[in-house]
PDB file of C-alpha atoms in Angstrom:
ATOM      1  CA  GLN A   1       0.000   0.000   0.000  1.00  0.00           C
ATOM      2  CA  GLN A   2       1.576   3.215  -1.159  1.00  0.00           C
ATOM      3  CA  GLN A   3       0.892   5.794   1.506  1.00  0.00           C
ATOM      4  CA  VAL A   4       2.426   8.760  -0.308  1.00  0.00           C
ATOM      5  CA  LYS A   5       1.616   9.197  -3.991  1.00  0.00           C
ATOM      6  CA  GLN A   6       3.823  11.510  -6.038  1.00  0.00           C
ATOM      7  CA  SER A   7       3.324  12.931  -9.512  1.00  0.00           C
ATOM      8  CA  PRO A   8       4.494  13.406 -12.147  1.00  0.00           C
ATOM      9  CA  GLN A   9       7.113  10.709 -12.543  1.00  0.00           C
ATOM     10  CA  SER A  10       9.191  12.982 -14.761  1.00  0.00           C
ATOM     11  CA  LEU A  11       9.093  16.658 -15.596  1.00  0.00           C
ATOM     12  CA  ILE A  12      10.822  18.775 -18.206  1.00  0.00           C
ATOM     13  CA  VAL A  13      10.868  22.520 -17.614  1.00  0.00           C
ATOM     14  CA  GLN A  14      12.541  25.351 -19.466  1.00  0.00           C
ATOM     15  CA  LYS A  15      15.101  27.469 -17.657  1.00  0.00           C
ATOM     16  CA  GLY A  16      13.337  30.243 -15.787  1.00  0.00           C
ATOM     17  CA  GLY A  17      10.064  28.348 -15.622  1.00  0.00           C
ATOM     18  CA  ILE A  18       8.159  27.012 -12.618  1.00  0.00           C
ATOM     19  CA  SER A  19       8.465  23.344 -11.682  1.00  0.00           C
ATOM     20  CA  ILE A  20       5.538  21.864  -9.752  1.00  0.00           C
ATOM     21  CA  ILE A  21       5.546  18.446  -8.108  1.00  0.00           C
ATOM     22  CA  ASN A  22       2.532  17.107  -6.275  1.00  0.00           C
ATOM     23  CA  CYS A  23       2.085  14.604  -3.464  1.00  0.00           C
ATOM     24  CA  ALA A  24      -0.934  13.113  -1.738  1.00  0.00           C
ATOM     25  CA  TYR A  25      -1.022  11.125   1.469  1.00  0.00           C
ATOM     26  CA  GLU A  26      -3.522   8.864   3.153  1.00  0.00           C
ATOM     27  CA  ASN A  27      -2.444   8.565   6.774  1.00  0.00           C
ATOM     28  CA  THR A  28      -3.701  11.468   8.876  1.00  0.00           C
ATOM     29  CA  ALA A  29      -1.164  10.555  11.558  1.00  0.00           C
ATOM     30  CA  PHE A  30       1.625  12.028   9.418  1.00  0.00           C
ATOM     31  CA  ASP A  31       2.880  15.197  11.069  1.00  0.00           C
ATOM     32  CA  TYR A  32       5.954  16.283   9.138  1.00  0.00           C
ATOM     33  CA  PHE A  33       6.403  16.556   5.388  1.00  0.00           C
ATOM     34  CA  PRO A  34       9.916  17.018   3.977  1.00  0.00           C
ATOM     35  CA  TRP A  35      11.092  17.222   0.400  1.00  0.00           C
ATOM     36  CA  TYR A  36      14.397  15.688  -0.581  1.00  0.00           C
ATOM     37  CA  GLN A  37      16.610  16.346  -3.602  1.00  0.00           C
ATOM     38  CA  GLN A  38      18.857  13.630  -4.954  1.00  0.00           C
ATOM     39  CA  PHE A  39      21.607  13.951  -7.545  1.00  0.00           C
ATOM     40  CA  PRO A  40      23.047  10.888  -9.314  1.00  0.00           C
ATOM     41  CA  GLY A  41      25.537   9.067  -7.107  1.00  0.00           C
ATOM     42  CA  LYS A  42      24.503  10.971  -4.009  1.00  0.00           C
ATOM     43  CA  GLY A  43      22.153  10.354  -1.133  1.00  0.00           C
ATOM     44  CA  PRO A  44      18.974  12.420  -0.756  1.00  0.00           C
ATOM     45  CA  ALA A  45      19.426  15.847   0.822  1.00  0.00           C
ATOM     46  CA  LEU A  46      16.725  17.739   2.688  1.00  0.00           C
ATOM     47  CA  LEU A  47      15.455  20.656   0.635  1.00  0.00           C
ATOM     48  CA  ILE A  48      12.545  22.075   2.617  1.00  0.00           C
ATOM     49  CA  ALA A  49       9.948  20.749   5.057  1.00  0.00           C
ATOM     50  CA  ILE A  50       6.566  21.723   6.457  1.00  0.00           C
ATOM     51  CA  ARG A  51       4.243  20.798   9.313  1.00  0.00           C
ATOM     52  CA  PRO A  52       0.470  20.433   8.766  1.00  0.00           C
ATOM     53  CA  ASP A  53      -0.413  23.518  10.819  1.00  0.00           C
ATOM     54  CA  VAL A  54       1.166  25.725   8.140  1.00  0.00           C
ATOM     55  CA  SER A  55      -0.307  26.182   4.659  1.00  0.00           C
ATOM     56  CA  GLU A  56       2.808  27.466   2.924  1.00  0.00           C
ATOM     57  CA  LYS A  57       6.523  27.665   3.508  1.00  0.00           C
ATOM     58  CA  LYS A  58       9.025  29.429   1.307  1.00  0.00           C
ATOM     59  CA  GLU A  59      12.805  29.161   1.256  1.00  0.00           C
ATOM     60  CA  GLY A  60      14.464  31.024  -1.576  1.00  0.00           C
ATOM     61  CA  ARG A  61      13.141  29.695  -4.873  1.00  0.00           C
ATOM     62  CA  PHE A  62      11.482  26.684  -3.206  1.00  0.00           C
ATOM     63  CA  THR A  63       7.935  26.781  -1.805  1.00  0.00           C
ATOM     64  CA  ILE A  64       5.818  24.063  -0.228  1.00  0.00           C
ATOM     65  CA  SER A  65       2.050  24.457  -0.393  1.00  0.00           C
ATOM     66  CA  PHE A  66       0.077  22.296   2.029  1.00  0.00           C
ATOM     67  CA  ASN A  67      -3.642  21.484   1.944  1.00  0.00           C
ATOM     68  CA  LYS A  68      -4.520  19.544   5.077  1.00  0.00           C
ATOM     69  CA  SER A  69      -8.183  18.940   4.224  1.00  0.00           C
ATOM     70  CA  ALA A  70      -7.278  17.501   0.818  1.00  0.00           C
ATOM     71  CA  LYS A  71      -4.267  15.648   2.239  1.00  0.00           C
ATOM     72  CA  GLN A  72      -2.080  17.069  -0.496  1.00  0.00           C
ATOM     73  CA  PHE A  73       1.134  19.036  -0.645  1.00  0.00           C
ATOM     74  CA  SER A  74       3.260  20.322  -3.462  1.00  0.00           C
ATOM     75  CA  LEU A  75       6.709  21.683  -4.199  1.00  0.00           C
ATOM     76  CA  HIS A  76       7.102  24.719  -6.413  1.00  0.00           C
ATOM     77  CA  ILE A  77      10.516  25.629  -7.803  1.00  0.00           C
ATOM     78  CA  MET A  78      10.489  29.161  -9.124  1.00  0.00           C
ATOM     79  CA  ASP A  79      12.932  30.363 -11.802  1.00  0.00           C
ATOM     80  CA  SER A  80      14.073  26.778 -12.394  1.00  0.00           C
ATOM     81  CA  GLN A  81      17.750  26.385 -13.299  1.00  0.00           C
ATOM     82  CA  PRO A  82      19.680  23.578 -15.030  1.00  0.00           C
ATOM     83  CA  GLY A  83      21.408  22.956 -11.685  1.00  0.00           C
ATOM     84  CA  ASP A  84      17.996  22.012 -10.247  1.00  0.00           C
ATOM     85  CA  SER A  85      17.935  18.950 -12.514  1.00  0.00           C
ATOM     86  CA  ALA A  86      17.682  16.075 -10.040  1.00  0.00           C
ATOM     87  CA  THR A  87      15.201  13.612  -8.611  1.00  0.00           C
ATOM     88  CA  TYR A  88      12.843  15.023  -6.002  1.00  0.00           C
ATOM     89  CA  PHE A  89      11.121  12.967  -3.330  1.00  0.00           C
ATOM     90  CA  CYS A  90       8.304  13.989  -1.072  1.00  0.00           C
ATOM     91  CA  ALA A  91       8.075  12.194   2.242  1.00  0.00           C
ATOM     92  CA  ALA A  92       5.975  12.002   5.374  1.00  0.00           C
ATOM     93  CA  ARG A  93       6.782  11.120   8.953  1.00  0.00           C
ATOM     94  CA  ARG A  94       4.343   9.517  11.334  1.00  0.00           C
ATOM     95  CA  GLY A  95       4.418  10.993  14.784  1.00  0.00           C
ATOM     96  CA  ALA A  96       7.002  12.595  16.963  1.00  0.00           C
ATOM     97  CA  GLY A  97       9.711  10.356  18.330  1.00  0.00           C
ATOM     98  CA  SER A  98      10.061   8.401  15.113  1.00  0.00           C
ATOM     99  CA  TYR A  99      12.397   9.221  12.269  1.00  0.00           C
ATOM    100  CA  GLN A 100      10.797   6.727   9.902  1.00  0.00           C
ATOM    101  CA  LEU A 101       9.960   8.405   6.613  1.00  0.00           C
ATOM    102  CA  THR A 102       7.503   7.169   3.992  1.00  0.00           C
ATOM    103  CA  PHE A 103       8.635   8.384   0.582  1.00  0.00           C
ATOM    104  CA  GLY A 104       6.876   9.089  -2.664  1.00  0.00           C
ATOM    105  CA  LYS A 105       8.354   7.344  -5.701  1.00  0.00           C
ATOM    106  CA  GLY A 106      10.179  10.419  -6.921  1.00  0.00           C
ATOM    107  CA  THR A 107      10.050  12.915  -9.777  1.00  0.00           C
ATOM    108  CA  LYS A 108      12.938  13.261 -12.182  1.00  0.00           C
ATOM    109  CA  LEU A 109      13.207  16.939 -13.066  1.00  0.00           C
ATOM    110  CA  SER A 110      15.111  18.091 -16.125  1.00  0.00           C
ATOM    111  CA  VAL A 111      15.567  21.823 -16.617  1.00  0.00           C
ATOM    112  CA  ILE A 112      16.579  22.605 -20.178  1.00  0.00           C
ATOM    113  CA  PRO A 113      18.378  25.805 -21.188  1.00  0.00           C
TER     114      PRO A 113
ATOM    115  CA  LYS B   1      31.661  18.254  10.478  1.00  0.00           C
ATOM    116  CA  ALA B   2      31.963  15.040   8.488  1.00  0.00           C
ATOM    117  CA  GLY B   3      28.770  13.733   6.938  1.00  0.00           C
ATOM    118  CA  VAL B   4      27.272  10.269   7.116  1.00  0.00           C
ATOM    119  CA  THR B   5      29.823   7.745   5.881  1.00  0.00           C
ATOM    120  CA  GLN B   6      28.801   4.453   4.339  1.00  0.00           C
ATOM    121  CA  THR B   7      31.180   1.677   3.425  1.00  0.00           C
ATOM    122  CA  PRO B   8      31.756   0.086   1.086  1.00  0.00           C
ATOM    123  CA  ARG B   9      30.378   2.255  -1.727  1.00  0.00           C
ATOM    124  CA  TYR B  10      30.001  -0.665  -4.116  1.00  0.00           C
ATOM    125  CA  LEU B  11      29.610  -4.366  -3.533  1.00  0.00           C
ATOM    126  CA  ILE B  12      29.105  -7.341  -5.811  1.00  0.00           C
ATOM    127  CA  LYS B  13      27.861 -10.603  -4.344  1.00  0.00           C
ATOM    128  CA  THR B  14      26.329 -13.807  -5.643  1.00  0.00           C
ATOM    129  CA  ARG B  15      23.013 -15.353  -4.708  1.00  0.00           C
ATOM    130  CA  GLY B  16      23.050 -17.170  -1.395  1.00  0.00           C
ATOM    131  CA  GLN B  17      25.899 -15.162   0.079  1.00  0.00           C
ATOM    132  CA  GLN B  18      25.532 -12.754   2.945  1.00  0.00           C
ATOM    133  CA  VAL B  19      26.663  -9.143   3.185  1.00  0.00           C
ATOM    134  CA  THR B  20      27.325  -6.569   5.893  1.00  0.00           C
ATOM    135  CA  LEU B  21      27.085  -2.854   5.242  1.00  0.00           C
ATOM    136  CA  SER B  22      28.448  -0.185   7.553  1.00  0.00           C
ATOM    137  CA  CYS B  23      27.284   3.300   8.462  1.00  0.00           C
ATOM    138  CA  SER B  24      29.041   5.938  10.560  1.00  0.00           C
ATOM    139  CA  PRO B  25      26.624   8.723  11.524  1.00  0.00           C
ATOM    140  CA  ILE B  26      27.430  12.378  11.920  1.00  0.00           C
ATOM    141  CA  SER B  27      29.272  12.984  15.174  1.00  0.00           C
ATOM    142  CA  GLY B  28      26.764  13.492  17.985  1.00  0.00           C
ATOM    143  CA  HIS B  29      23.883  11.823  16.152  1.00  0.00           C
ATOM    144  CA  ARG B  30      22.426   8.868  18.009  1.00  0.00           C
ATOM    145  CA  SER B  31      19.673   7.848  15.610  1.00  0.00           C
ATOM    146  CA  VAL B  32      20.413   5.816  12.495  1.00  0.00           C
ATOM    147  CA  SER B  33      17.880   4.670   9.912  1.00  0.00           C
ATOM    148  CA  TRP B  34      18.351   2.430   6.894  1.00  0.00           C
ATOM    149  CA  TYR B  35      16.499   2.576   3.592  1.00  0.00           C
ATOM    150  CA  GLN B  36      16.539   0.467   0.442  1.00  0.00           C
ATOM    151  CA  GLN B  37      16.289   2.352  -2.851  1.00  0.00           C
ATOM    152  CA  THR B  38      15.318   0.605  -6.084  1.00  0.00           C
ATOM    153  CA  PRO B  39      13.988   1.991  -9.384  1.00  0.00           C
ATOM    154  CA  GLY B  40      10.736   0.080  -8.997  1.00  0.00           C
ATOM    155  CA  GLN B  41       9.905   0.537  -5.328  1.00  0.00           C
ATOM    156  CA  GLY B  42      11.692   3.809  -4.605  1.00  0.00           C
ATOM    157  CA  LEU B  43      12.909   4.449  -1.064  1.00  0.00           C
ATOM    158  CA  GLN B  44      11.646   1.947   1.465  1.00  0.00           C
ATOM    159  CA  PHE B  45      12.285   2.030   5.193  1.00  0.00           C
ATOM    160  CA  LEU B  46      14.228  -0.903   6.610  1.00  0.00           C
ATOM    161  CA  PHE B  47      14.842  -0.110  10.277  1.00  0.00           C
ATOM    162  CA  GLU B  48      15.678   2.610  12.762  1.00  0.00           C
ATOM    163  CA  TYR B  49      18.016   2.498  15.735  1.00  0.00           C
ATOM    164  CA  PHE B  50      18.454   4.820  18.650  1.00  0.00           C
ATOM    165  CA  SER B  51      20.976   4.262  21.423  1.00  0.00           C
ATOM    166  CA  GLU B  52      21.594   0.659  20.317  1.00  0.00           C
ATOM    167  CA  THR B  53      17.867  -0.184  20.348  1.00  0.00           C
ATOM    168  CA  GLN B  54      15.788  -0.953  17.288  1.00  0.00           C
ATOM    169  CA  ARG B  55      12.790   1.365  17.457  1.00  0.00           C
ATOM    170  CA  ASN B  56      11.042   0.605  14.180  1.00  0.00           C
ATOM    171  CA  LYS B  57      11.257  -2.034  11.496  1.00  0.00           C
ATOM    172  CA  GLY B  58       9.918  -1.896   7.971  1.00  0.00           C
ATOM    173  CA  ASN B  59       8.193  -4.640   6.045  1.00  0.00           C
ATOM    174  CA  PHE B  60      11.216  -6.665   5.010  1.00  0.00           C
ATOM    175  CA  PRO B  61      11.930 -10.370   5.535  1.00  0.00           C
ATOM    176  CA  GLY B  62      13.976 -11.577   8.470  1.00  0.00           C
ATOM    177  CA  ARG B  63      17.010 -11.967   6.186  1.00  0.00           C
ATOM    178  CA  PHE B  64      17.493  -8.242   6.734  1.00  0.00           C
ATOM    179  CA  SER B  65      18.864  -7.358  10.143  1.00  0.00           C
ATOM    180  CA  GLY B  66      20.803  -4.572  11.727  1.00  0.00           C
ATOM    181  CA  ARG B  67      22.445  -3.378  14.867  1.00  0.00           C
ATOM    182  CA  GLN B  68      23.852  -0.253  16.399  1.00  0.00           C
ATOM    183  CA  PHE B  69      26.946   0.006  18.523  1.00  0.00           C
ATOM    184  CA  SER B  70      27.625   2.148  21.574  1.00  0.00           C
ATOM    185  CA  ASN B  71      29.446   4.711  19.408  1.00  0.00           C
ATOM    186  CA  SER B  72      26.252   5.012  17.272  1.00  0.00           C
ATOM    187  CA  ARG B  73      27.844   3.319  14.262  1.00  0.00           C
ATOM    188  CA  SER B  74      25.458   0.904  12.638  1.00  0.00           C
ATOM    189  CA  GLU B  75      25.632  -2.174  10.462  1.00  0.00           C
ATOM    190  CA  MET B  76      23.017  -3.939   8.440  1.00  0.00           C
ATOM    191  CA  ASN B  77      23.262  -7.526   7.332  1.00  0.00           C
ATOM    192  CA  VAL B  78      21.483  -9.360   4.568  1.00  0.00           C
ATOM    193  CA  SER B  79      21.724 -13.128   4.607  1.00  0.00           C
ATOM    194  CA  THR B  80      21.001 -15.575   1.782  1.00  0.00           C
ATOM    195  CA  LEU B  81      21.098 -12.875  -0.863  1.00  0.00           C
ATOM    196  CA  GLU B  82      18.536 -12.901  -3.652  1.00  0.00           C
ATOM    197  CA  LEU B  83      18.706 -11.166  -7.031  1.00  0.00           C
ATOM    198  CA  GLY B  84      15.967  -8.789  -5.875  1.00  0.00           C
ATOM    199  CA  ASP B  85      18.185  -7.494  -3.092  1.00  0.00           C
ATOM    200  CA  SER B  86      20.201  -5.556  -5.657  1.00  0.00           C
ATOM    201  CA  ALA B  87      19.678  -1.950  -4.628  1.00  0.00           C
ATOM    202  CA  LEU B  88      21.195   1.200  -3.204  1.00  0.00           C
ATOM    203  CA  TYR B  89      21.189   0.952   0.577  1.00  0.00           C
ATOM    204  CA  LEU B  90      21.057   4.314   2.287  1.00  0.00           C
ATOM    205  CA  CYS B  91      21.799   5.177   5.860  1.00  0.00           C
ATOM    206  CA  ALA B  92      20.526   8.358   7.518  1.00  0.00           C
ATOM    207  CA  SER B  93      21.415   9.847  10.869  1.00  0.00           C
ATOM    208  CA  SER B  94      19.515  12.307  13.036  1.00  0.00           C
ATOM    209  CA  PHE B  95      20.123  14.289  16.175  1.00  0.00           C
ATOM    210  CA  LYS B  96      17.315  13.642  18.630  1.00  0.00           C
ATOM    211  CA  GLY B  97      15.638  16.896  19.439  1.00  0.00           C
ATOM    212  CA  GLY B  98      17.325  18.691  16.582  1.00  0.00           C
ATOM    213  CA  ALA B  99      15.373  21.186  14.492  1.00  0.00           C
ATOM    214  CA  GLN B 100      12.655  19.297  12.622  1.00  0.00           C
ATOM    215  CA  ASN B 101      14.463  16.024  13.319  1.00  0.00           C
ATOM    216  CA  ILE B 102      16.310  16.337  10.017  1.00  0.00           C
ATOM    217  CA  GLN B 103      17.686  13.126   8.597  1.00  0.00           C
ATOM    218  CA  TYR B 104      21.043  13.385   6.876  1.00  0.00           C
ATOM    219  CA  PHE B 105      21.699  10.699   4.283  1.00  0.00           C
ATOM    220  CA  GLY B 106      24.945   9.087   3.274  1.00  0.00           C
ATOM    221  CA  ALA B 107      25.836   8.429  -0.363  1.00  0.00           C
ATOM    222  CA  GLY B 108      24.781   4.812   0.000  1.00  0.00           C
ATOM    223  CA  THR B 109      26.184   1.375  -0.725  1.00  0.00           C
ATOM    224  CA  ARG B 110      25.266   0.006  -4.125  1.00  0.00           C
ATOM    225  CA  LEU B 111      24.802  -3.751  -3.836  1.00  0.00           C
ATOM    226  CA  SER B 112      24.661  -5.909  -6.931  1.00  0.00           C
ATOM    227  CA  VAL B 113      23.625  -9.535  -6.523  1.00  0.00           C
ATOM    228  CA  LEU B 114      24.576 -11.806  -9.426  1.00  0.00           C
TER     229      LEU B 114
END
């Protein structure tokens, strides 16, 4: 049972454009929603994270939008750059005291010049 | 500060063998989690250790086991390897009580089972 569904699987965006990746979750016990960025040959690195009591969080060009009633959250990358080309994973954590993350299946983003 | 170190980076084994992977967390981090990453299934949680105790275990067969030492270093073991065990195995460490309980991942050990 996939508890975090991520779409699209792949995304091609022109330089300067907006990249949008969506995730939906089922378990209402999730209380922390991070996004990870992974480059080939590297482990995932935390990009930005949000808690369900906040509807939006922005850090530089990266914004998370969170809709608790719809159980959906999304990552927006503004002014996308070729250096943003990577695989992005949304994730969810169930409850304080646990570090166990449930990941979406990932979105491969390609930003073309 | 050094990051999460995983050794070896690459490993080739044959079916039926067993393998041990090692993870050294960031200094001061006492929580270590392991994940399996494959193209088909993505990132799947294996287990989580804190202060030498296993706190959570994912839905993997008993062939997958792990442990954590008093210095927080962790090992995972896979016995009787199967072709389907070929994957990137990632270790992540966290500082309990740290901001947002951020998990820092290592670069992983790529295991190929022939």
